PDB file of C-alpha atoms in Angstrom:
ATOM      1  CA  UNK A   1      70.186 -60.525 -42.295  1.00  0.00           C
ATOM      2  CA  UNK A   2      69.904 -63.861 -40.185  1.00  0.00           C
ATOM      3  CA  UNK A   3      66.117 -64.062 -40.869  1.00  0.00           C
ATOM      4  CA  UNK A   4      66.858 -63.861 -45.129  1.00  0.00           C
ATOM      5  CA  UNK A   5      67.659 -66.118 -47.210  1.00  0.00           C
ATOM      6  CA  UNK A   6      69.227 -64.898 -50.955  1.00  0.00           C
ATOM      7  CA  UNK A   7      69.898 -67.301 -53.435  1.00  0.00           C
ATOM      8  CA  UNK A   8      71.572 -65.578 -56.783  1.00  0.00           C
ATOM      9  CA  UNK A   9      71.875 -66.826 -59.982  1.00  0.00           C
ATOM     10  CA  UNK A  10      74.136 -66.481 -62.837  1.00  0.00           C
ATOM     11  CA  UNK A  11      74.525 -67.139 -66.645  1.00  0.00           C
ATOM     12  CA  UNK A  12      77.365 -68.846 -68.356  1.00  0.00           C
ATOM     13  CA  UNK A  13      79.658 -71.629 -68.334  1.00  0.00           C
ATOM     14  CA  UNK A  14      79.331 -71.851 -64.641  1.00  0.00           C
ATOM     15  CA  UNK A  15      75.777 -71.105 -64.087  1.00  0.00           C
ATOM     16  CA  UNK A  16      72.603 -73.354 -62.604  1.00  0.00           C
ATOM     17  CA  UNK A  17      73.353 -76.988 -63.033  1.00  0.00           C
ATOM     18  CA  UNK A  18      69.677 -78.025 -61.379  1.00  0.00           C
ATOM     19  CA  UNK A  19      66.695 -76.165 -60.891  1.00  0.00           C
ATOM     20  CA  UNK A  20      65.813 -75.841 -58.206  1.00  0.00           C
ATOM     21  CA  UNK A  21      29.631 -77.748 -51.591  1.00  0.00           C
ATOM     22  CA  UNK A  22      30.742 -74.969 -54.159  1.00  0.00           C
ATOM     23  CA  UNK A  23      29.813 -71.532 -53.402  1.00  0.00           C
ATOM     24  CA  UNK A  24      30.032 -72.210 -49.409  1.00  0.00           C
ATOM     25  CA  UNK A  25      33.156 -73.776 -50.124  1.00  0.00           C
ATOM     26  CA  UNK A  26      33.775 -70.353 -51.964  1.00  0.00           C
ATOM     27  CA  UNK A  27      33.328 -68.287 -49.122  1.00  0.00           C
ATOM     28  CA  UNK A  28      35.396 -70.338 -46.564  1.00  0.00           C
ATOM     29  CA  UNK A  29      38.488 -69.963 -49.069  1.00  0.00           C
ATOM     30  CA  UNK A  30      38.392 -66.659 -49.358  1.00  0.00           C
ATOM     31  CA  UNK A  31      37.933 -65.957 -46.106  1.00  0.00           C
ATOM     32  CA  UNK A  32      41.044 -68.243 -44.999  1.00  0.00           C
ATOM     33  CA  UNK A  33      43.158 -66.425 -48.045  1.00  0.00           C
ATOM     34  CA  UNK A  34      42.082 -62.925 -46.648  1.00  0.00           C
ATOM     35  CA  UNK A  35      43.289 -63.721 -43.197  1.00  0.00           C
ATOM     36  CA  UNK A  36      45.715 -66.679 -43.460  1.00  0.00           C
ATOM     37  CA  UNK A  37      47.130 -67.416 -46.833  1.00  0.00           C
ATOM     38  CA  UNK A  38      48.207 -64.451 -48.607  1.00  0.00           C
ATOM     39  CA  UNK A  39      51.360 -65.140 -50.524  1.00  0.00           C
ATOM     40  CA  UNK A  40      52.367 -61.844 -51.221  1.00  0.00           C
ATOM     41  CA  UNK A  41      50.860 -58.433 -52.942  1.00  0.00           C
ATOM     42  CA  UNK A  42      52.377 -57.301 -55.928  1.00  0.00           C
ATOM     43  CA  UNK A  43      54.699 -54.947 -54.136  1.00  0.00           C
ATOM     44  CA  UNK A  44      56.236 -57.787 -52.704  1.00  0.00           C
ATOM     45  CA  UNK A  45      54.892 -56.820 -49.419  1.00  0.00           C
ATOM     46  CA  UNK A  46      54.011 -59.122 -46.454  1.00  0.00           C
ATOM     47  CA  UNK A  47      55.819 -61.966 -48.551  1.00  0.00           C
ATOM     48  CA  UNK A  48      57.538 -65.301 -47.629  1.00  0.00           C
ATOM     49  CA  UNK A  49      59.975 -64.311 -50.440  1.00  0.00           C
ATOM     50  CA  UNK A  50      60.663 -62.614 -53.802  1.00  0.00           C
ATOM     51  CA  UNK A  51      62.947 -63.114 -57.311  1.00  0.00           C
ATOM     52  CA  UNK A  52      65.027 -59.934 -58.440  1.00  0.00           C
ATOM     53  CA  UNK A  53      66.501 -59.459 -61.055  1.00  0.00           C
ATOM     54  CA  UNK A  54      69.766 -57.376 -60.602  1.00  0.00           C
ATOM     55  CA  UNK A  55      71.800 -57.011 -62.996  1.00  0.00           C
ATOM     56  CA  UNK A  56      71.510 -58.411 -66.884  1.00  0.00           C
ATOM     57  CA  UNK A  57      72.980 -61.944 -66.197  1.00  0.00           C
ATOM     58  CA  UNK A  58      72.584 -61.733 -62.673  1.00  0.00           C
ATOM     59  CA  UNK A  59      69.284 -62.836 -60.260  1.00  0.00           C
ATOM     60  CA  UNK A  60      68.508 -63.237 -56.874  1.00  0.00           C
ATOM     61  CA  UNK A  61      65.885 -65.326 -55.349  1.00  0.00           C
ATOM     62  CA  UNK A  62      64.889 -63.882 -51.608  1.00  0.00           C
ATOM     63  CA  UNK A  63      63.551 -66.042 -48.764  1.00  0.00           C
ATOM     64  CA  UNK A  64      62.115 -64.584 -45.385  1.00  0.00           C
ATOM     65  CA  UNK A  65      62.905 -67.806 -43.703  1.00  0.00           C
ATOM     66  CA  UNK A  66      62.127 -66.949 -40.372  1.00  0.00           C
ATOM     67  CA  UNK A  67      58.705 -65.836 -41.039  1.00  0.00           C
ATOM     68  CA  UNK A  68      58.240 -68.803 -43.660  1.00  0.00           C
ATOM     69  CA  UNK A  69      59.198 -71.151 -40.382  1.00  0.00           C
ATOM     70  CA  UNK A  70      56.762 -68.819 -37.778  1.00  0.00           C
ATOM     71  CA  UNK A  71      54.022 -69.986 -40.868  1.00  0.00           C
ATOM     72  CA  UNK A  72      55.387 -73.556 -40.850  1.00  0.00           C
ATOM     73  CA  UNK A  73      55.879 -73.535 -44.487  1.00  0.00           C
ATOM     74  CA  UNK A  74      58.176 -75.445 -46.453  1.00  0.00           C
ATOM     75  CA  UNK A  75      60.999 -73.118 -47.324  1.00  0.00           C
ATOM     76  CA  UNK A  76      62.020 -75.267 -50.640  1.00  0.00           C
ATOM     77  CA  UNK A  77      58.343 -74.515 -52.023  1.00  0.00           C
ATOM     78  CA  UNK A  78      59.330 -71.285 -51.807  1.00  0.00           C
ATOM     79  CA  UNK A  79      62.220 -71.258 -53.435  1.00  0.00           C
ATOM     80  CA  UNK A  80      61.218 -73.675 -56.213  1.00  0.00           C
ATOM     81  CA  UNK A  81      58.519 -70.935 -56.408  1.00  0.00           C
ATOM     82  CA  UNK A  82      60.566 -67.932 -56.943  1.00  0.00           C
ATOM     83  CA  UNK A  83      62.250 -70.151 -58.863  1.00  0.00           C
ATOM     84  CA  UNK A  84      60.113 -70.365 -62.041  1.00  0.00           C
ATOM     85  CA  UNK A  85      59.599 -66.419 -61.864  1.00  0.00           C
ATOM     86  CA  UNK A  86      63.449 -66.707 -62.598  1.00  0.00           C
ATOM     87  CA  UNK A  87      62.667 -68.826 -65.886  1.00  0.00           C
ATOM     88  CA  UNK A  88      60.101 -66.704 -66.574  1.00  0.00           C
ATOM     89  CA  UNK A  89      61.925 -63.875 -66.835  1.00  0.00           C
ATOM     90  CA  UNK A  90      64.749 -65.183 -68.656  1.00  0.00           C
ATOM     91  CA  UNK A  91      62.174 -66.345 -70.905  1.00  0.00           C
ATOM     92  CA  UNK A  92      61.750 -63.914 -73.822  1.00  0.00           C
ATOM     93  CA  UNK A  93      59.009 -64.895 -75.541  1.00  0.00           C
ATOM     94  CA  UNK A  94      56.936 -65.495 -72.397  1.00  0.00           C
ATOM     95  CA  UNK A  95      58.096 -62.110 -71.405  1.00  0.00           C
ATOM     96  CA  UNK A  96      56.654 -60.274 -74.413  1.00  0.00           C
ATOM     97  CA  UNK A  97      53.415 -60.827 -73.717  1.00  0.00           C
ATOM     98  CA  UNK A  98      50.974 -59.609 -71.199  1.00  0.00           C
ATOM     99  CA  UNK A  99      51.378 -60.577 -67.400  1.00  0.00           C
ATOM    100  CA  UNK A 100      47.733 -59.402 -66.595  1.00  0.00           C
ATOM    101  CA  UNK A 101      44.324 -60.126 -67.423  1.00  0.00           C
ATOM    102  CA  UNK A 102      42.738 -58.415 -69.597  1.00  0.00           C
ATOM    103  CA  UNK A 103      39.332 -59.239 -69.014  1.00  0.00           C
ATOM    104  CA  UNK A 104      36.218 -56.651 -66.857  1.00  0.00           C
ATOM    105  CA  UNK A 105      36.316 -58.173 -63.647  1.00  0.00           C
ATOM    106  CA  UNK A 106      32.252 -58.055 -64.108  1.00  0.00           C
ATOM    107  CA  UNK A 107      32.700 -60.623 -67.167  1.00  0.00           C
ATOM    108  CA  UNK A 108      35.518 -63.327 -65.440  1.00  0.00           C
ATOM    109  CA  UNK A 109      34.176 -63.197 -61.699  1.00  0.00           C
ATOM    110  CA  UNK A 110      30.763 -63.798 -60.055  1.00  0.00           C
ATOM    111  CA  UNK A 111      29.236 -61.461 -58.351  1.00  0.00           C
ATOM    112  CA  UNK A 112      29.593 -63.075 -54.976  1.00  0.00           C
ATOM    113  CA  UNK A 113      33.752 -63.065 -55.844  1.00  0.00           C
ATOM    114  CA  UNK A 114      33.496 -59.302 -56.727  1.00  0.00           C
ATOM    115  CA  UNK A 115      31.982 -58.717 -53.396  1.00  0.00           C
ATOM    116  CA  UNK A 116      34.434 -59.916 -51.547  1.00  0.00           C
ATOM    117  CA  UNK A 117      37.622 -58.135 -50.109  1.00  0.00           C
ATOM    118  CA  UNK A 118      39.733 -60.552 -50.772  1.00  0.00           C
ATOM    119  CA  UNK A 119      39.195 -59.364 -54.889  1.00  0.00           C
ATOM    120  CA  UNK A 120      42.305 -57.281 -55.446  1.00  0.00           C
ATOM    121  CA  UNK A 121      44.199 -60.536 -54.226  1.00  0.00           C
ATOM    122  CA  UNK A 122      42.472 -62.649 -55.981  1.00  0.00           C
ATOM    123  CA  UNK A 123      43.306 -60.856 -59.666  1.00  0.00           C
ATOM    124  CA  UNK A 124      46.997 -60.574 -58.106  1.00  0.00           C
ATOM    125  CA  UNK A 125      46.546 -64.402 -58.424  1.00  0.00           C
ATOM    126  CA  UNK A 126      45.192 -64.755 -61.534  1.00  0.00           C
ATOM    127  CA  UNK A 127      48.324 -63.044 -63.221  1.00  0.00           C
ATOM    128  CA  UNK A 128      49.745 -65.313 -65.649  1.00  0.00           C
ATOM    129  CA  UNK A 129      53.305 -65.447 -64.166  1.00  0.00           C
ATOM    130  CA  UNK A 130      51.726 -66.424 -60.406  1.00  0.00           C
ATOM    131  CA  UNK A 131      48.810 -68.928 -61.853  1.00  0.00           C
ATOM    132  CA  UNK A 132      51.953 -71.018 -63.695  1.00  0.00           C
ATOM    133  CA  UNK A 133      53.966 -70.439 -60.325  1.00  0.00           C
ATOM    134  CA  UNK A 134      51.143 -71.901 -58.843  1.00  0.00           C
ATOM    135  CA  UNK A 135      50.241 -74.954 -60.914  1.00  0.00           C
ATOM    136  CA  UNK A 136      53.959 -76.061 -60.842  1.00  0.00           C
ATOM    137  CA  UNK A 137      53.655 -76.347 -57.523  1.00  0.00           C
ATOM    138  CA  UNK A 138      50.606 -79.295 -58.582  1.00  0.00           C
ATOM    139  CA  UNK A 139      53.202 -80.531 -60.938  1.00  0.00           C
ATOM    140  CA  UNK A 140      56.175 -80.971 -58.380  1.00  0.00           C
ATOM    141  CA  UNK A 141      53.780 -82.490 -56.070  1.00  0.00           C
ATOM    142  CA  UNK A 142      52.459 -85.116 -58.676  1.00  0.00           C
ATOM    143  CA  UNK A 143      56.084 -85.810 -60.236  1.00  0.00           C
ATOM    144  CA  UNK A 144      57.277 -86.619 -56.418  1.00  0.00           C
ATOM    145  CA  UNK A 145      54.244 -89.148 -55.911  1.00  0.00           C
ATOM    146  CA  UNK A 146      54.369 -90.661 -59.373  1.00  0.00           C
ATOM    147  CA  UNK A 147      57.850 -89.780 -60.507  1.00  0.00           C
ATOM    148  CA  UNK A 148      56.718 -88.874 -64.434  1.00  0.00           C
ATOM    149  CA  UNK A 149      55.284 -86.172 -65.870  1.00  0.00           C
ATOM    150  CA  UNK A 150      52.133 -86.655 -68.916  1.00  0.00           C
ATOM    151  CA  UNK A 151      53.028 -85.683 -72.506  1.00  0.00           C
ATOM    152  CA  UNK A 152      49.205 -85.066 -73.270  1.00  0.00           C
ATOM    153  CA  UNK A 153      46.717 -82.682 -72.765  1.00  0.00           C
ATOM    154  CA  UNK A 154      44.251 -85.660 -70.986  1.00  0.00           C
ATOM    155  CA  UNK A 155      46.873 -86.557 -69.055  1.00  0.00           C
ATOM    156  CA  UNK A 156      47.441 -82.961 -67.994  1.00  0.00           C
ATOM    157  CA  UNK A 157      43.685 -83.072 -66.625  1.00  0.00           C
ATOM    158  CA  UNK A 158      43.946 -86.069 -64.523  1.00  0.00           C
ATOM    159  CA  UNK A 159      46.982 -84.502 -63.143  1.00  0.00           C
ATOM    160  CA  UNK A 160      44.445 -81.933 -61.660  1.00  0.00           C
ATOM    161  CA  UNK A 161      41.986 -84.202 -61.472  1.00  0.00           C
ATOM    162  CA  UNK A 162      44.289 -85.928 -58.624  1.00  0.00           C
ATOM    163  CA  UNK A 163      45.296 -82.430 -56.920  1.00  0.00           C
ATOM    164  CA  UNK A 164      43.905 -83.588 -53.255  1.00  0.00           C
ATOM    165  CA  UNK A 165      42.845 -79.686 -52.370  1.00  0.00           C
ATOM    166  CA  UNK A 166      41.039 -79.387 -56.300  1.00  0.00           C
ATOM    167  CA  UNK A 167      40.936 -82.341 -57.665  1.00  0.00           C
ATOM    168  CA  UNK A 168      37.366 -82.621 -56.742  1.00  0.00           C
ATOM    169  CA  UNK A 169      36.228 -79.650 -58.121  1.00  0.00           C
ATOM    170  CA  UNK A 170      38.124 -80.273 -61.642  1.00  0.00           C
ATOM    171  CA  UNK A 171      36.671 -83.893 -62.200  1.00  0.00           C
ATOM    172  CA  UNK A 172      33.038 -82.815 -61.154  1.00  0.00           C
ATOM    173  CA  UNK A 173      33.570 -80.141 -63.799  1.00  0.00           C
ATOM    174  CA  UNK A 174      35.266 -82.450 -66.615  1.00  0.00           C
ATOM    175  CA  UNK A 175      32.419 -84.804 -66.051  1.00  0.00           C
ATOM    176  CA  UNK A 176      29.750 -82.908 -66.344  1.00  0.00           C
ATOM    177  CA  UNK A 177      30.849 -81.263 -69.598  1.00  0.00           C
ATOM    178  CA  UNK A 178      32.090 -84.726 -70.847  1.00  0.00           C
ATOM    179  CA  UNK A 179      35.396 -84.064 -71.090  1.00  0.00           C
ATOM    180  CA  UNK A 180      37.883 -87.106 -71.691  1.00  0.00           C
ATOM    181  CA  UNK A 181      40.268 -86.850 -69.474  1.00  0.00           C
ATOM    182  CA  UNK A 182      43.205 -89.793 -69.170  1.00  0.00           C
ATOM    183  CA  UNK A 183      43.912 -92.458 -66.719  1.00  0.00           C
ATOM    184  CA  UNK A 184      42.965 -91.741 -62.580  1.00  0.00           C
ATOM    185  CA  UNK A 185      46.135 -91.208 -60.914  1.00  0.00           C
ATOM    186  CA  UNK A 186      45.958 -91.925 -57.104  1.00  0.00           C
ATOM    187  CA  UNK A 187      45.421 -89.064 -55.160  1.00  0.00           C
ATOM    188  CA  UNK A 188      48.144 -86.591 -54.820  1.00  0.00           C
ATOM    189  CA  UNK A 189      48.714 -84.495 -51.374  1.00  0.00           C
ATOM    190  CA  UNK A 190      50.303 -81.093 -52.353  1.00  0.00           C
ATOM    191  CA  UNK A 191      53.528 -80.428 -50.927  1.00  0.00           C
ATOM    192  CA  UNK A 192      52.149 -76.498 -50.634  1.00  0.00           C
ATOM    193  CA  UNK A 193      48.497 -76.420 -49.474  1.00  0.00           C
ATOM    194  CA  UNK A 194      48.288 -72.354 -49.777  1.00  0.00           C
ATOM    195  CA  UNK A 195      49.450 -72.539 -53.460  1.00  0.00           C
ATOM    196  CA  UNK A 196      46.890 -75.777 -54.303  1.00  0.00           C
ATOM    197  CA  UNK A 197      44.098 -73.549 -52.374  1.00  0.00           C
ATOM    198  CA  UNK A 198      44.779 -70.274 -54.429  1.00  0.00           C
ATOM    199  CA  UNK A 199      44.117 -72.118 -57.324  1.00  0.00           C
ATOM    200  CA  UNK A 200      40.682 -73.562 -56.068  1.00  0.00           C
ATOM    201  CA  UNK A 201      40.373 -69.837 -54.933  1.00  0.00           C
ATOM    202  CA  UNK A 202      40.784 -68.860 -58.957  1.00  0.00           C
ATOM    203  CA  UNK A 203      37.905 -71.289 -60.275  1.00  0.00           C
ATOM    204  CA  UNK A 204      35.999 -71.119 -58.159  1.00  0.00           C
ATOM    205  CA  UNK A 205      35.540 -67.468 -58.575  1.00  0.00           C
ATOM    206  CA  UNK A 206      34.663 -67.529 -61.884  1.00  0.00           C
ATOM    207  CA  UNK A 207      30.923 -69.123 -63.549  1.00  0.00           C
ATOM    208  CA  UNK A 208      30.825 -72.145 -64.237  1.00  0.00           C
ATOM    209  CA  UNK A 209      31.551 -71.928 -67.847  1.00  0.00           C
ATOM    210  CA  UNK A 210      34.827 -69.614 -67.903  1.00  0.00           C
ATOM    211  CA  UNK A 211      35.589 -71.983 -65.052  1.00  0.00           C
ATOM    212  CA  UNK A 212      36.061 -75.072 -67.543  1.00  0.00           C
ATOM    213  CA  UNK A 213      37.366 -72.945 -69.948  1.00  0.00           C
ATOM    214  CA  UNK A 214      39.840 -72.374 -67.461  1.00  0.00           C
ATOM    215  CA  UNK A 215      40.651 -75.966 -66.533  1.00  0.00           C
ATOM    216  CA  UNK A 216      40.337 -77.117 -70.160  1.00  0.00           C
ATOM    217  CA  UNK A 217      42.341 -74.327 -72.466  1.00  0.00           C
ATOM    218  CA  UNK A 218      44.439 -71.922 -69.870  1.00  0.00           C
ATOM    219  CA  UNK A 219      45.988 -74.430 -67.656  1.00  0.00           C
ATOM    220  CA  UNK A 220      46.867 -76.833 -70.409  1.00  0.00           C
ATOM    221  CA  UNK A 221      48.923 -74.164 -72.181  1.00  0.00           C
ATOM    222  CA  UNK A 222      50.743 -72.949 -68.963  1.00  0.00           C
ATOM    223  CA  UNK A 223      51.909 -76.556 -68.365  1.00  0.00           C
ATOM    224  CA  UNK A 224      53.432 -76.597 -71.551  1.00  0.00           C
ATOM    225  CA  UNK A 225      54.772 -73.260 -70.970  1.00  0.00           C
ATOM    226  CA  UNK A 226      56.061 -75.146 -67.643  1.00  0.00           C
ATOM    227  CA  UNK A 227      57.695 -78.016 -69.563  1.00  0.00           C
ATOM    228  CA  UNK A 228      59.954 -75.755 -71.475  1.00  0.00           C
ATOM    229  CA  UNK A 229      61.083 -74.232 -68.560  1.00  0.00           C
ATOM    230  CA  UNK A 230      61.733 -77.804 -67.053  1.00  0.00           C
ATOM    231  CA  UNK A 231      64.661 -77.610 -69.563  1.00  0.00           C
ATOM    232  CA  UNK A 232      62.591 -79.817 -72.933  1.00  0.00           C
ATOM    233  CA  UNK A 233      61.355 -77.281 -75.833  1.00  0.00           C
ATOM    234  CA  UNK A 234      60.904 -80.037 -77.888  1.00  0.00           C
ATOM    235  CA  UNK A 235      58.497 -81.858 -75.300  1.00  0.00           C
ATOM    236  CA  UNK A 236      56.979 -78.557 -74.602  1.00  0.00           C
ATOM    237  CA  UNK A 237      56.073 -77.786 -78.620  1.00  0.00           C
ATOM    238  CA  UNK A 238      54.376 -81.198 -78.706  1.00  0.00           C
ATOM    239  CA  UNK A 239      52.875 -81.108 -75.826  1.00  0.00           C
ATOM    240  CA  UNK A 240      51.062 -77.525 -76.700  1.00  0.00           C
ATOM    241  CA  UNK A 241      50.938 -78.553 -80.610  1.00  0.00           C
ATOM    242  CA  UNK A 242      47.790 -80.667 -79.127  1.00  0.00           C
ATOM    243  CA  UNK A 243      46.031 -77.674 -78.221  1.00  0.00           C
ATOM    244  CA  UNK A 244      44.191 -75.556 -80.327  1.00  0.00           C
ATOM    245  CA  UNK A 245      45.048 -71.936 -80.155  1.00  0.00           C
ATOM    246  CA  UNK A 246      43.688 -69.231 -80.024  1.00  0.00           C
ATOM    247  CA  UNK A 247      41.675 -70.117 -77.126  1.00  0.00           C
ATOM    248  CA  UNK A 248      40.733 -68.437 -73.474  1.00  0.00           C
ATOM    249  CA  UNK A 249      44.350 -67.911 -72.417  1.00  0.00           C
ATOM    250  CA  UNK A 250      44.979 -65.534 -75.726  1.00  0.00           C
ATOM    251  CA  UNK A 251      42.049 -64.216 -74.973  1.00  0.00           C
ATOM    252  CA  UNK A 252      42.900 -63.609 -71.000  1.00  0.00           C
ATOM    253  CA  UNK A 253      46.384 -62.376 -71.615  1.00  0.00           C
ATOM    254  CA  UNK A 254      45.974 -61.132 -75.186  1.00  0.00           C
ATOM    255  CA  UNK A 255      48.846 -63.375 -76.504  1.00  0.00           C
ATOM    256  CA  UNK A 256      49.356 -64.244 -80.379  1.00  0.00           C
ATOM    257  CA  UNK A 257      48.585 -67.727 -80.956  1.00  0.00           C
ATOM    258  CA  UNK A 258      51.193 -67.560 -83.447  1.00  0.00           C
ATOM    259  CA  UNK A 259      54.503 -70.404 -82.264  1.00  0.00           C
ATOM    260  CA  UNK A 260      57.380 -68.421 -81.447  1.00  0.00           C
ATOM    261  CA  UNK A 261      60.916 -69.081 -83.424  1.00  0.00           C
ATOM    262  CA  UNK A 262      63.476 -71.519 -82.155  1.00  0.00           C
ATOM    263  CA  UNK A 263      64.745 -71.025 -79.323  1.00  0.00           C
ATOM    264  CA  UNK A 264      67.518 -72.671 -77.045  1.00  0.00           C
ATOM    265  CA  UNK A 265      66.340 -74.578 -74.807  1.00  0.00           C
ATOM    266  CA  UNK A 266      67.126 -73.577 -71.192  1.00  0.00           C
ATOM    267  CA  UNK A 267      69.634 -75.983 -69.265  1.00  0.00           C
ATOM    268  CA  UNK A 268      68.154 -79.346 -67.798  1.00  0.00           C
ATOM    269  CA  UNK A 269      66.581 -78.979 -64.498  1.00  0.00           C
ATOM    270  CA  UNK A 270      65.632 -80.923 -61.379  1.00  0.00           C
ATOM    271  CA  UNK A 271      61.871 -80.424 -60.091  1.00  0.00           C
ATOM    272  CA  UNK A 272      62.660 -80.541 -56.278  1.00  0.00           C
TER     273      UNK A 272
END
């Protein structure tokens, strides 16, 4: 179809080369997710695009690129986005463990986020696969203004910390709980404002403690999760060897704090 966009994949010799104020503030994002910014449901319905797998060594990334263009959305975030689902689910060890929280929705939201319609899009969201979707998106966005990546977990936080759509809300956070964060990074401007905003939807759903438990011990590991996908295992293990484990991400996605065994890495890719 003229209006589609399919990208497939395949292993082997010959496969990819590069790859590709608060609770007001609450209300106003949910309210522009509900009617504006939905990505897509977990049917894949109403989407800007989708991964597949179809056969064993063979995937296929789907892009609705005329509605993507009636949204005036940038088509490569989109594909860069379906892209990490790919490494995700060529990912093994990633793939054995939960993709859902596992947490009552009456213990990890407030009440005012339970109230709201926008809910059963909002846990959609907070699936492990889509939150590390999500936060590459940050990472793109910062490697394209500052052209390196940080090896530790401080770092990592002033990455968010300079998010233009949440940065604000992730230094007033780190700074009341005195948490050292590194070096201020001038202020990065997303390349993908929904994907930025569903992430500021996430925290700022949740009290204020499981928020910086968020910021502080989920996010961290899922960018280290993120770095081996980026093609570096060996970055990746140091990066997360600085974080101690278990912490609220085993506890969100019931995942064994236990390192897995040595993997290959996955071929070298290009953050685009």
């Amino acid at each position: 179809m003229a209006d589609v966009l399919a990208l497939k994949f395949f292993r082997g010799p010959t496969g990819i080369r590069k790859k590709v104020l608060m609770w007001i503030g609450l209300g106003a994002i949910f309210l522009a997710s509900s009617l504006n910014f939905i990505r897509m449901t977990p049917k894949g319905m109403n989407s800007f695009g989708f991964f597949a797998p179809i056969r064993r060594e063979e995937y296929e990334i789907v892009i609705k690129v005329r509605r993507v263009a009636t949204a005036g959305l940038d088509a490569a975030s989109m594909i860069s986005h379906e892209h990490i689902h790919l490494l995700q689910h060529k990912d093994e060890h990633i793939m054995a463990a939960s993709r859902n929280v596992i947490w009552p929705d009456d213990q990890l939201f407030t009440e005012t986020a339970r109230a709201n319609k926008i809910l059963p899009h909002l846990k959609y969201i907070l699936e492990r696969n889509e939150v590390e979707a999500r936060l590459h998106e940050l990472v793109v966005s910062f490697y394209r203004a500052h052209k390196n990546l940080p090896l530790s977990a401080p770092n990592f936080l002033a990455l968010l910390a300079a998010s233009k759509q949440l940065g604000w809300l992730v230094s007033e956070k780190l700074v009341l709980a005195n948490v050292d964060f590194g070096p201020v990074f001038s202020e990065v401007v997303e390349r993908d404002k929904m994907q930025a905003r569903d992430l500021e939807m996430v925290l700022l759903s949740m009290p204020d403690e499981l928020m910086l438990r968020f910021i502080t011990e989920v996010l961290p590991v899922m960018y280290g999760n993120l770095l081996k996908y980026y093609g570096d295992d060996l970055v990746s293990r140091k990066f997360l060897s600085q974080i101690s484990r278990p912490n609220f991400y085993d506890e969100l996605y019931a995942l064994s704090a236990t390192a897995p065994a040595k993997c290959e890495a996955l071929s070298p890719v290009t953050l685009v």
